[in-house]
CSV table of C-alpha atoms in Angstrom, one decimal:
chain,number,residue,atom,x,y,z
A,1,UNK,CA,-0.2,0.1,0.2
A,2,UNK,CA,1.0,3.4,-1.1
A,3,UNK,CA,2.9,5.7,2.1
A,4,UNK,CA,1.2,8.7,3.8
A,5,UNK,CA,2.8,11.4,2.9
A,6,UNK,CA,4.0,13.9,6.0
A,7,UNK,CA,2.2,16.6,6.3
A,8,UNK,CA,-1.4,18.0,6.3
A,9,UNK,CA,-3.8,16.6,4.0
A,10,UNK,CA,-7.7,16.8,3.5
A,11,UNK,CA,-8.2,13.9,5.8
A,12,UNK,CA,-6.6,15.5,8.4
A,13,UNK,CA,-9.3,17.7,8.6
A,14,UNK,CA,-11.8,14.6,9.6
A,15,UNK,CA,-12.1,13.3,13.2
A,16,UNK,CA,-11.0,9.9,13.3
A,17,UNK,CA,-13.9,8.2,14.8
A,18,UNK,CA,-13.0,4.6,14.0
A,19,UNK,CA,-15.5,3.9,11.2
A,20,UNK,CA,-14.3,1.2,8.7
A,21,UNK,CA,-13.4,3.8,5.8
A,22,UNK,CA,-13.9,1.8,2.7
A,23,UNK,CA,-17.2,1.1,4.2
A,24,UNK,CA,-17.7,4.6,4.5
A,25,UNK,CA,-16.5,5.2,0.9
A,26,UNK,CA,-19.1,2.9,0.1
A,27,UNK,CA,-22.0,4.0,1.6
A,28,UNK,CA,-21.3,7.8,0.4
A,29,UNK,CA,-20.8,6.4,-3.2
A,30,UNK,CA,-24.4,4.9,-2.5
A,31,UNK,CA,-26.3,8.0,-1.6
A,32,UNK,CA,-24.2,10.1,-4.1
A,33,UNK,CA,-24.7,8.1,-7.2
A,34,UNK,CA,-27.7,6.4,-6.3
A,35,UNK,CA,-29.7,10.2,-6.0
A,36,UNK,CA,-27.5,11.2,-9.3
A,37,UNK,CA,-29.4,8.2,-11.2
A,38,UNK,CA,-32.9,8.8,-10.2
A,39,UNK,CA,-33.5,10.3,-13.6
A,40,UNK,CA,-31.4,7.3,-14.8
A,41,UNK,CA,-33.5,4.3,-13.6
A,42,UNK,CA,-36.8,6.3,-12.1
A,43,UNK,CA,-37.5,9.7,-13.8
A,44,UNK,CA,-41.2,9.3,-13.9
A,45,UNK,CA,-41.2,8.7,-9.7
A,46,UNK,CA,-39.2,11.5,-9.4
A,47,UNK,CA,-41.6,13.9,-11.0
A,48,UNK,CA,-44.4,12.5,-8.9
A,49,UNK,CA,-42.3,13.1,-6.1
A,50,UNK,CA,-41.6,16.5,-7.0
A,51,UNK,CA,-45.1,17.1,-7.5
A,52,UNK,CA,-46.4,15.6,-4.0
A,53,UNK,CA,-43.3,17.9,-2.5
A,54,UNK,CA,-43.3,20.8,-3.9
A,55,UNK,CA,-39.5,21.9,-6.4
A,56,UNK,CA,-38.2,23.7,-3.0
A,57,UNK,CA,-38.6,20.7,-0.7
A,58,UNK,CA,-37.6,18.4,-3.2
A,59,UNK,CA,-34.7,20.1,-4.0
A,60,UNK,CA,-33.7,20.9,-0.6
A,61,UNK,CA,-33.6,17.3,0.4
A,62,UNK,CA,-32.1,16.3,-2.7
A,63,UNK,CA,-28.8,18.7,-2.0
A,64,UNK,CA,-28.7,17.8,1.4
A,65,UNK,CA,-28.4,14.3,1.2
A,66,UNK,CA,-26.2,14.7,-2.1
A,67,UNK,CA,-23.6,16.6,0.3
A,68,UNK,CA,-23.6,14.2,2.9
A,69,UNK,CA,-22.8,11.5,0.4
A,70,UNK,CA,-20.3,13.5,-1.1
A,71,UNK,CA,-18.7,14.5,2.6
A,72,UNK,CA,-18.5,10.2,2.9
A,73,UNK,CA,-17.0,9.8,-0.3
A,74,UNK,CA,-13.9,12.7,0.7
A,75,UNK,CA,-13.8,11.2,3.8
A,76,UNK,CA,-13.4,7.5,3.3
A,77,UNK,CA,-11.6,7.7,0.0
A,78,UNK,CA,-9.0,10.5,1.9
A,79,UNK,CA,-8.3,7.8,4.5
A,80,UNK,CA,-8.9,4.2,2.4
A,81,UNK,CA,-6.3,5.4,-0.1
A,82,UNK,CA,-3.4,4.9,2.3
A,83,UNK,CA,-4.7,1.5,3.7
A,84,UNK,CA,-6.4,-0.4,0.8
A,85,UNK,CA,-5.0,-3.2,-1.0
A,86,UNK,CA,-3.1,-2.9,-4.3
A,87,UNK,CA,-4.7,-4.7,-6.7
A,88,UNK,CA,-2.3,-4.0,-9.2
A,89,UNK,CA,1.1,-1.4,-10.0
A,90,UNK,CA,0.5,0.7,-12.7
A,91,UNK,CA,3.3,1.6,-14.6
A,92,UNK,CA,5.2,5.0,-14.5
A,93,UNK,CA,3.8,5.9,-17.9
A,94,UNK,CA,0.0,5.5,-17.0
A,95,UNK,CA,0.8,9.1,-15.0
A,96,UNK,CA,2.1,10.6,-17.8
A,97,UNK,CA,-1.2,9.8,-19.6
A,98,UNK,CA,-3.4,10.4,-16.8
A,99,UNK,CA,-1.8,14.1,-17.0
A,100,UNK,CA,-2.9,14.1,-20.4
A,101,UNK,CA,-6.1,13.1,-20.0
A,102,UNK,CA,-7.0,15.5,-16.6
A,103,UNK,CA,-6.2,18.4,-18.9
A,104,UNK,CA,-9.0,17.4,-21.7
A,105,UNK,CA,-11.4,16.5,-18.4
A,106,UNK,CA,-10.5,19.9,-17.4
A,107,UNK,CA,-10.8,21.4,-21.0
A,108,UNK,CA,-14.6,19.6,-20.9
A,109,UNK,CA,-15.7,21.2,-17.6
A,110,UNK,CA,-14.7,24.5,-18.9
A,111,UNK,CA,-17.2,23.8,-21.8
A,112,UNK,CA,-19.8,23.2,-19.1
A,113,UNK,CA,-20.0,26.4,-18.6
A,114,UNK,CA,-19.7,28.0,-22.3
A,115,UNK,CA,-22.7,25.7,-24.1
A,116,UNK,CA,-22.1,27.5,-27.4
A,117,UNK,CA,-18.0,26.3,-27.6
A,118,UNK,CA,-17.5,23.6,-30.5
A,119,UNK,CA,-16.8,21.5,-27.2
A,120,UNK,CA,-19.8,21.4,-25.9
A,121,UNK,CA,-22.1,21.5,-28.8
A,122,UNK,CA,-20.3,18.6,-30.1
A,123,UNK,CA,-21.1,16.0,-26.8
A,124,UNK,CA,-23.6,18.1,-25.9
A,125,UNK,CA,-22.9,17.3,-22.2
A,126,UNK,CA,-19.0,18.2,-21.4
A,127,UNK,CA,-19.8,18.0,-18.0
A,128,UNK,CA,-20.5,13.8,-18.1
A,129,UNK,CA,-17.8,13.6,-20.3
A,130,UNK,CA,-15.2,15.5,-17.7
A,131,UNK,CA,-16.2,12.7,-15.4
A,132,UNK,CA,-15.3,10.0,-17.7
A,133,UNK,CA,-12.5,11.1,-18.7
A,134,UNK,CA,-11.6,11.8,-15.1
A,135,UNK,CA,-12.4,8.8,-13.8
A,136,UNK,CA,-10.8,6.8,-16.1
A,137,UNK,CA,-7.6,8.9,-16.0
A,138,UNK,CA,-7.6,8.3,-12.1
A,139,UNK,CA,-8.0,3.9,-12.8
A,140,UNK,CA,-5.3,3.7,-15.2
A,141,UNK,CA,-2.6,5.5,-12.7
A,142,UNK,CA,-3.9,4.0,-9.6
A,143,UNK,CA,-4.4,0.6,-8.6
A,144,UNK,CA,-5.7,0.1,-4.7
A,145,UNK,CA,-9.2,-1.3,-4.1
A,146,UNK,CA,-10.0,2.5,-3.0
A,147,UNK,CA,-9.1,4.1,-6.4
A,148,UNK,CA,-10.9,1.1,-8.6
A,149,UNK,CA,-13.9,1.3,-6.0
A,150,UNK,CA,-14.0,5.0,-6.5
A,151,UNK,CA,-13.0,6.0,-10.0
A,152,UNK,CA,-14.5,2.6,-11.6
A,153,UNK,CA,-18.1,3.5,-9.5
A,154,UNK,CA,-17.5,7.2,-11.0
A,155,UNK,CA,-16.7,6.0,-14.6
A,156,UNK,CA,-19.8,3.3,-14.8
A,157,UNK,CA,-22.2,5.8,-13.5
A,158,UNK,CA,-21.5,8.7,-16.1
A,159,UNK,CA,-21.4,6.3,-19.1
A,160,UNK,CA,-25.1,5.2,-17.7
A,161,UNK,CA,-26.0,8.6,-17.4
A,162,UNK,CA,-24.7,10.1,-21.0
A,163,UNK,CA,-26.4,7.4,-22.4
A,164,UNK,CA,-30.1,8.2,-20.9
A,165,UNK,CA,-29.3,11.9,-21.2
A,166,UNK,CA,-28.4,11.1,-25.5
A,167,UNK,CA,-32.0,9.0,-25.2
A,168,UNK,CA,-33.9,12.0,-23.8
A,169,UNK,CA,-32.3,14.4,-25.9
A,170,UNK,CA,-33.3,12.0,-29.3
A,171,UNK,CA,-37.0,11.4,-27.6
A,172,UNK,CA,-37.5,15.7,-26.9
A,173,UNK,CA,-35.6,16.3,-30.4
A,174,UNK,CA,-33.4,18.9,-28.8
A,175,UNK,CA,-31.8,21.6,-31.1
A,176,UNK,CA,-28.2,22.7,-30.0
A,177,UNK,CA,-26.9,26.1,-30.4
A,178,UNK,CA,-24.5,27.0,-33.2
A,179,UNK,CA,-21.3,26.8,-32.3
A,180,UNK,CA,-18.6,30.0,-31.4
A,181,UNK,CA,-15.1,30.2,-32.1
A,182,UNK,CA,-14.8,32.7,-29.1
A,183,UNK,CA,-16.7,30.3,-26.5
A,184,UNK,CA,-14.4,27.6,-27.7
A,185,UNK,CA,-11.1,29.6,-26.8
A,186,UNK,CA,-13.0,30.8,-23.4
A,187,UNK,CA,-13.4,26.8,-23.0
A,188,UNK,CA,-10.1,26.2,-23.4
A,189,UNK,CA,-8.7,28.8,-21.6
A,190,UNK,CA,-10.4,28.1,-18.7
A,191,UNK,CA,-9.6,24.4,-18.9
A,192,UNK,CA,-5.4,25.2,-18.7
A,193,UNK,CA,-6.0,27.4,-15.7
A,194,UNK,CA,-7.8,24.7,-13.6
A,195,UNK,CA,-5.7,21.9,-15.2
A,196,UNK,CA,-2.6,24.6,-14.3
A,197,UNK,CA,-4.2,25.5,-10.3
A,198,UNK,CA,-4.3,21.2,-10.2
A,199,UNK,CA,-1.6,20.4,-10.5
A,200,UNK,CA,0.6,23.4,-9.5
A,201,UNK,CA,-0.4,22.7,-5.9
A,202,UNK,CA,-4.1,22.4,-5.4
A,203,UNK,CA,-4.0,18.7,-5.6
A,204,UNK,CA,-1.1,18.0,-3.4
A,205,UNK,CA,-3.0,20.2,-0.6
A,206,UNK,CA,-6.3,18.4,-0.6
A,207,UNK,CA,-4.7,14.5,-1.5
A,208,UNK,CA,-1.4,14.6,0.1
A,209,UNK,CA,0.2,13.9,-3.6
A,210,UNK,CA,1.5,15.8,-6.5
A,211,UNK,CA,0.3,14.4,-9.8
A,212,UNK,CA,4.1,15.6,-10.9
A,213,UNK,CA,5.7,13.2,-9.2
A,214,UNK,CA,7.0,10.4,-10.7
């Protein structure tokens, strides 16, 4: 298993209550991804629940439960990755590929806020594609059980959600806007900045590991 780095990381901000961290990670994934899968598997039930509860209360409960699940994921993974068994040892070159893939992921994330960029118009759902690339990048470069559980779950969910979204788009005959070069340049610029901040220190500050460490 990897050695825990010296210095404060994200996990240091969580109390040690003796909770099994892999169980916490899995439970958080079930809550967070389960909630975000309602439209995939039970869209009509979701609409009925909103009509019964009201949109405001529904969003409030949804947001609170999602936040709780996310906290469990972050807390569980931040601890579990140092104690989980290693399933495979990725070669060093996979880190180079992951670093490049993360650049594409950040550009896709930048395109999410710029709907008329060529990128957003081409893929239609850039946020979900950013999650696909992000999770795949981390899967190929990390081999602990915690990594496989976390990034494998997000990869499977994002692919399912993409398929569901594309099906809804076809059913509704969604018309996408014409692409704009300025928005495309903006999306790329935002992605480059996010990537630079991430590899420049934010990733190490949050998780105790630098993406540039080889």
